[in-house]
Short mmCIF file of C-alpha atoms and ligand atoms in Angstrom, two decimals:
data_model
loop_
_atom_site.label_atom_id
_atom_site.label_comp_id
_atom_site.label_asym_id
_atom_site.label_seq_id
_atom_site.Cartn_x
_atom_site.Cartn_y
_atom_site.Cartn_z
CA MET A 219 -20.48 47.50 31.74
CA LYS A 220 -18.57 50.02 33.60
CA PHE A 221 -17.01 48.86 36.76
CA GLN A 222 -16.64 50.87 39.85
CA ALA A 223 -13.47 50.18 41.78
CA THR A 224 -10.96 51.74 44.20
CA HIS A 225 -7.57 53.12 42.73
CA TYR A 226 -5.79 49.98 43.63
CA HIS A 227 -8.31 47.69 41.92
CA LEU A 228 -8.51 50.16 38.82
CA ASP A 229 -4.85 49.49 38.42
CA LEU A 230 -5.52 45.79 38.82
CA LEU A 231 -8.26 45.93 36.12
CA LYS A 232 -5.73 47.94 33.86
CA ASP A 233 -3.17 45.16 34.01
CA SER A 234 -4.47 43.49 30.71
CA GLU A 235 -1.76 40.61 30.94
CA ARG A 236 -3.12 39.71 34.25
CA VAL A 237 -6.69 40.17 33.49
CA SER A 238 -6.60 38.10 30.23
CA ALA A 239 -4.57 35.21 31.96
CA PHE A 240 -7.45 34.90 34.47
CA PHE A 241 -9.95 35.31 31.89
CA GLU A 242 -8.67 32.65 29.67
CA ALA A 243 -8.26 30.20 32.69
CA ILE A 244 -11.88 30.64 33.76
CA ASN A 245 -13.13 30.46 30.21
CA GLN A 246 -11.29 27.08 29.85
CA TYR A 247 -12.87 25.70 32.99
CA SER A 248 -15.31 23.00 31.83
CA SER A 249 -16.77 20.60 34.35
CA ASP A 250 -19.75 20.43 36.74
CA THR A 251 -20.69 23.85 36.81
CA ASP A 252 -22.52 24.37 40.22
CA LEU A 253 -20.86 26.47 42.64
CA ALA A 254 -17.89 28.70 42.68
CA TYR A 255 -16.20 30.82 45.33
CA ASP A 256 -14.33 34.07 44.27
CA LEU A 257 -12.16 34.92 47.37
CA GLY A 258 -10.83 38.43 47.68
CA CYS A 259 -13.31 39.44 44.88
CA GLY A 260 -11.89 43.17 44.71
CA SER A 261 -14.08 44.94 42.15
CA GLY A 262 -15.69 41.71 41.17
CA LEU A 263 -14.12 41.35 37.72
CA LEU A 264 -13.42 37.68 38.25
CA SER A 265 -16.87 36.86 39.56
CA TYR A 266 -18.23 38.63 36.43
CA PHE A 267 -16.07 36.24 34.26
CA LEU A 268 -17.53 33.24 36.34
CA SER A 269 -21.11 34.28 35.97
CA ASP A 270 -21.93 32.66 32.71
CA LYS A 271 -20.48 29.49 33.81
CA PHE A 272 -21.90 28.63 37.25
CA ASP A 273 -25.31 28.44 38.85
CA GLU A 274 -24.11 30.15 41.97
CA ILE A 275 -21.15 32.27 42.85
CA ILE A 276 -20.08 33.28 46.31
CA SER A 277 -17.82 36.18 46.32
CA LEU A 278 -16.04 37.28 49.44
CA GLU A 279 -14.29 40.68 49.95
CA MET A 280 -12.89 41.74 53.27
CA ASP A 281 -12.12 45.50 52.54
CA SER A 282 -15.51 47.34 52.95
CA LYS A 283 -14.97 50.05 50.22
CA SER A 284 -14.02 47.26 47.68
CA TYR A 285 -17.05 45.28 48.80
CA HIS A 286 -19.39 48.16 48.14
CA CYS A 287 -17.80 48.52 44.52
CA ALA A 288 -18.19 44.77 43.93
CA PHE A 289 -21.69 44.65 45.23
CA ARG A 290 -22.83 47.51 43.08
CA ASN A 291 -20.96 46.17 40.00
CA LEU A 292 -22.60 42.74 40.52
CA GLU A 293 -25.95 43.40 41.85
CA LYS A 294 -27.71 42.60 38.58
CA PHE A 295 -26.47 39.23 38.46
CA ASN A 296 -28.99 36.85 40.35
CA ASN A 297 -26.52 34.08 40.59
CA ILE A 298 -23.71 36.22 42.45
CA LYS A 299 -23.65 36.85 46.15
CA VAL A 300 -21.24 39.37 47.33
CA ILE A 301 -20.41 39.07 51.04
CA ASN A 302 -18.14 41.44 53.15
CA GLU A 303 -16.23 38.78 55.20
CA ASP A 304 -12.86 37.46 55.91
CA ALA A 305 -12.35 34.41 53.67
CA SER A 306 -9.65 32.80 56.07
CA THR A 307 -12.54 32.26 58.56
CA TYR A 308 -15.77 32.27 56.81
CA ASP A 309 -18.11 29.25 57.29
CA PHE A 310 -19.07 28.31 53.75
CA GLU A 311 -22.39 26.52 53.44
CA GLY A 312 -21.59 24.26 50.57
CA LYS A 313 -18.74 22.50 48.67
CA ALA A 314 -17.42 24.35 45.52
CA ASP A 315 -16.54 22.96 42.16
CA LEU A 316 -14.08 26.01 41.66
CA ILE A 317 -12.21 28.27 44.00
CA VAL A 318 -10.75 31.31 42.43
CA CYS A 319 -8.30 33.10 44.66
CA GLU A 320 -6.23 36.00 43.47
CA MET A 321 -4.61 37.30 46.48
CA LEU A 322 -1.24 36.50 44.88
CA ASP A 323 2.05 38.11 45.34
CA THR A 324 5.71 37.27 44.96
CA ALA A 325 6.22 33.94 46.69
CA LEU A 326 3.08 34.31 48.45
CA ILE A 327 4.86 36.10 51.13
CA ASP A 328 2.81 39.33 51.63
CA GLU A 329 -0.92 38.46 50.96
CA GLU A 330 -3.30 35.99 52.49
CA GLU A 331 -3.51 33.40 49.74
CA VAL A 332 -1.94 30.41 51.97
CA SER A 333 -4.10 31.16 55.03
CA VAL A 334 -7.28 31.70 52.93
CA LEU A 335 -6.75 28.57 51.09
CA ASN A 336 -5.64 26.45 54.11
CA HIS A 337 -9.21 27.40 55.43
CA ALA A 338 -11.31 27.46 52.13
CA ARG A 339 -10.03 24.10 50.82
CA LYS A 340 -12.22 22.14 53.26
CA PHE A 341 -15.14 23.73 51.34
CA LEU A 342 -13.83 22.36 47.99
CA LYS A 343 -15.36 19.22 46.39
CA GLU A 344 -12.69 16.29 46.21
CA ASP A 345 -12.48 16.68 42.39
CA GLY A 346 -12.79 20.55 42.67
CA GLN A 347 -10.22 22.94 41.24
CA ILE A 348 -8.36 26.01 42.20
CA ILE A 349 -7.47 28.74 40.10
CA PRO A 350 -4.41 29.37 40.13
CA LYS A 351 -3.33 25.78 40.22
CA ALA A 352 0.20 26.32 41.40
CA ILE A 353 3.09 28.77 41.60
CA VAL A 354 6.61 28.27 40.93
CA ASN A 355 9.51 30.39 42.63
CA ILE A 356 12.88 31.22 40.92
CA ALA A 357 16.00 32.61 42.62
CA GLU A 358 18.99 34.45 41.01
CA LEU A 359 22.21 35.69 42.81
CA VAL A 360 22.48 39.43 42.22
CA ASN A 361 24.57 42.62 43.09
CA MET A 362 21.83 45.21 43.94
CA GLN A 363 22.11 48.92 45.14
CA ARG A 364 19.64 49.13 47.85
CA HIS A 365 20.19 47.05 51.02
CA TYR A 366 16.82 46.26 52.01
CA VAL A 367 14.02 44.09 50.68
CA HIS A 368 12.18 45.83 47.96
CA TRP A 369 10.28 44.99 44.62
CA ASP A 370 12.20 45.38 41.54
CA GLU A 371 10.13 48.30 39.99
CA ASN A 372 12.92 51.23 39.33
CA ALA A 373 15.53 49.28 41.20
CA LYS A 374 19.12 48.76 39.84
CA TYR A 375 20.65 45.34 39.91
CA GLU A 376 23.02 43.03 38.21
CA ILE A 377 22.20 39.25 37.79
CA LEU A 378 25.34 37.24 38.81
CA SER A 379 24.15 33.46 38.27
CA LYS A 380 21.67 31.35 36.16
CA PRO A 381 18.13 31.05 37.66
CA VAL A 382 17.31 28.33 40.14
CA SER A 383 13.78 27.00 40.66
CA TYR A 384 13.61 26.62 44.35
CA SER A 385 10.10 25.74 45.03
CA LYS A 386 6.80 24.80 43.34
CA ILE A 387 3.57 25.16 45.57
CA ILE A 388 0.33 23.24 44.43
CA LEU A 389 -2.45 25.25 45.89
CA LYS A 390 -4.82 22.27 46.16
CA ASP A 391 -2.38 20.88 48.80
CA LYS A 392 -2.29 21.96 52.36
CA ILE A 393 0.54 24.39 52.55
CA ASN A 394 3.00 24.90 55.51
CA PRO A 395 3.33 28.84 55.69
CA ASN A 396 6.93 28.37 57.28
CA PHE A 397 9.19 28.26 54.22
CA GLU A 398 12.91 27.34 54.56
CA LYS A 399 15.31 26.15 51.76
CA ASP A 400 18.97 26.04 51.20
CA ILE A 401 19.51 27.40 47.74
CA GLU A 402 22.79 26.87 45.64
CA PHE A 403 23.69 29.22 43.10
CA LYS A 404 26.78 29.23 40.61
CA SER A 405 28.23 32.50 39.95
CA ASP A 406 28.81 33.32 36.21
CA LYS A 407 31.00 36.31 36.96
CA ASP A 408 33.43 37.72 39.15
CA HIS A 409 31.64 40.26 41.23
CA THR A 410 30.27 41.41 44.73
CA ALA A 411 27.19 39.29 45.52
CA ASN A 412 24.86 40.96 48.14
CA GLY A 413 21.25 39.82 47.27
CA ILE A 414 18.98 37.43 45.71
CA LYS A 415 16.11 38.10 43.23
CA ILE A 416 12.96 36.10 43.57
CA THR A 417 10.56 35.78 40.64
CA THR A 418 7.27 33.94 40.73
CA VAL A 419 5.60 32.28 37.87
CA THR A 420 1.79 31.58 38.21
CA ILE A 421 0.38 28.47 36.70
CA LEU A 422 -3.38 29.35 36.44
CA ASN A 423 -4.33 25.92 34.81
CA ASP A 424 -2.51 23.24 32.57
CA ASP A 425 -2.58 25.79 29.66
CA VAL A 426 -2.26 29.29 31.18
CA VAL A 427 0.96 30.44 32.85
CA CYS A 428 1.62 34.13 33.83
CA GLY A 429 4.88 35.61 34.77
CA PRO A 430 5.18 38.87 36.60
CA THR A 431 3.32 41.82 35.06
CA PRO A 432 3.11 45.41 36.14
CA MET A 433 0.49 44.65 39.03
CA PHE A 434 1.22 40.93 39.35
CA ASN A 435 3.85 39.51 41.43
CA PRO A 436 6.80 41.99 40.76
CA PRO A 437 10.12 40.43 41.44
CA LEU A 438 11.51 40.82 44.94
CA LEU A 439 15.15 41.81 45.84
CA ILE A 440 16.34 40.51 49.36
CA PRO A 441 19.67 41.47 50.69
CA ILE A 442 22.30 38.77 51.68
CA ASP A 443 25.73 39.34 53.42
CA GLU A 444 28.07 40.88 51.13
CA THR A 445 30.49 38.20 49.51
CA GLU A 446 33.12 38.51 46.74
CA VAL A 447 32.27 35.72 44.19
CA LYS A 448 34.52 34.34 41.19
CA CYS A 449 33.03 32.85 37.98
CA ASN A 450 31.92 29.29 38.78
CA ASP A 451 31.95 29.78 42.60
CA LEU A 452 29.06 27.89 44.22
CA ILE A 453 27.35 29.94 46.86
CA ASN A 454 24.75 28.38 49.17
CA VAL A 455 22.20 30.57 50.74
CA LYS A 456 19.44 29.69 53.34
CA LEU A 457 16.17 31.52 52.66
CA LYS A 458 13.40 31.64 55.31
CA TYR A 459 10.07 33.51 55.33
CA ILE A 460 6.56 32.95 56.48
CA MET A 461 3.95 32.96 53.72
CA GLY A 462 1.18 35.46 54.31
CA GLN A 463 3.06 37.28 57.13
CA GLY A 464 4.97 39.89 54.99
CA ILE A 465 8.26 40.61 53.82
CA GLU A 466 9.46 41.44 57.30
CA THR A 467 9.62 37.61 57.96
CA ILE A 468 12.19 37.14 55.15
CA GLU A 469 15.71 36.07 56.45
CA THR A 470 18.70 34.93 54.48
CA LYS A 471 22.29 33.35 55.82
CA ILE A 472 25.26 32.71 53.46
CA LEU A 473 26.15 28.98 54.56
C1 SAM B 669 -4.90 41.38 44.57
S1 SAM B 669 -6.59 41.88 44.88
C2 SAM B 669 -7.50 41.00 43.74
C3 SAM B 669 -8.88 41.53 43.51
C4 SAM B 669 -9.73 40.71 42.45
N1 SAM B 669 -9.94 39.36 42.64
C5 SAM B 669 -9.15 40.82 41.11
O1 SAM B 669 -8.43 39.91 40.60
O2 SAM B 669 -9.09 41.87 40.39
C6 SAM B 669 -6.97 40.83 46.46
C7 SAM B 669 -8.14 41.30 47.22
O3 SAM B 669 -8.37 40.29 48.28
C8 SAM B 669 -8.78 41.01 49.26
N2 SAM B 669 -8.56 40.19 50.61
C9 SAM B 669 -7.36 40.08 51.24
N3 SAM B 669 -7.33 39.23 52.22
C10 SAM B 669 -8.74 38.76 52.23
C11 SAM B 669 -9.41 38.00 53.26
N4 SAM B 669 -8.88 37.31 54.07
N5 SAM B 669 -10.70 37.73 52.91
C12 SAM B 669 -11.49 38.38 51.99
N6 SAM B 669 -10.82 39.28 51.06
C13 SAM B 669 -9.43 39.44 51.19
C14 SAM B 669 -8.20 42.24 49.34
O4 SAM B 669 -8.82 43.37 49.95
C15 SAM B 669 -8.26 42.57 47.70
O5 SAM B 669 -9.36 43.24 47.27
#
């Protein structure tokens, strides 16, 4: 089967680590196989993975170009309905056994995972599941070259502390998008600290865990006020952002 896709979705399809993690998590799903939602279906690949497990799959895609690709890719499947709508406001007809929502990005800051799931969760059966199940965010103190928020591709930086796991978000729970946390780092060298690195690990289900991949949650580098640190110093940083409102909402303060 040859999938039609936009350039962006083609890059997502070529990211075999990301694709195989979702394939495995969907393949392992076993329960009542009545109704599934694929929110932000893109080219429709995850709906295709769902197609032989569920009686009915409702696949929503907001972007019209991507919707047309998914529609054409999936038109031969009688059990999949592709709809060009915004999943954060869509009035679903029934309650699903499974919601798959891959609108993930580092710490859920830049995409709509949180607002979409805070709405769509009302349309999940009480014992229903969400893929992914959770994310874990990890921070490290760094010395970085660029003094603005950026993803770590081709970026130069040096890690100055052990990783600190600073939050776990269970996607079945209602999520407050306003995130704020004081994080304590212990420096393991003498250097100038001027940033933190955030890495997100995605727990798709109890068995499948996926770290950053080329197209999935690349680590984020965030500036902090420059401070000289000695080995074993403790540095406390307040980190704030609004999930789903973009990297412009990120604020840091050394305490
Ligand atoms: C990271 S892509 C994933 C695509 C596909 N699920 C996959 O795994 O290959 C996220 C998709 O969600 C769509 N999207 C973002 N916000 C949305 C919303 N509120 N409602 C519906 N689709 C949305 C985007 O247009 C994009 O196609």
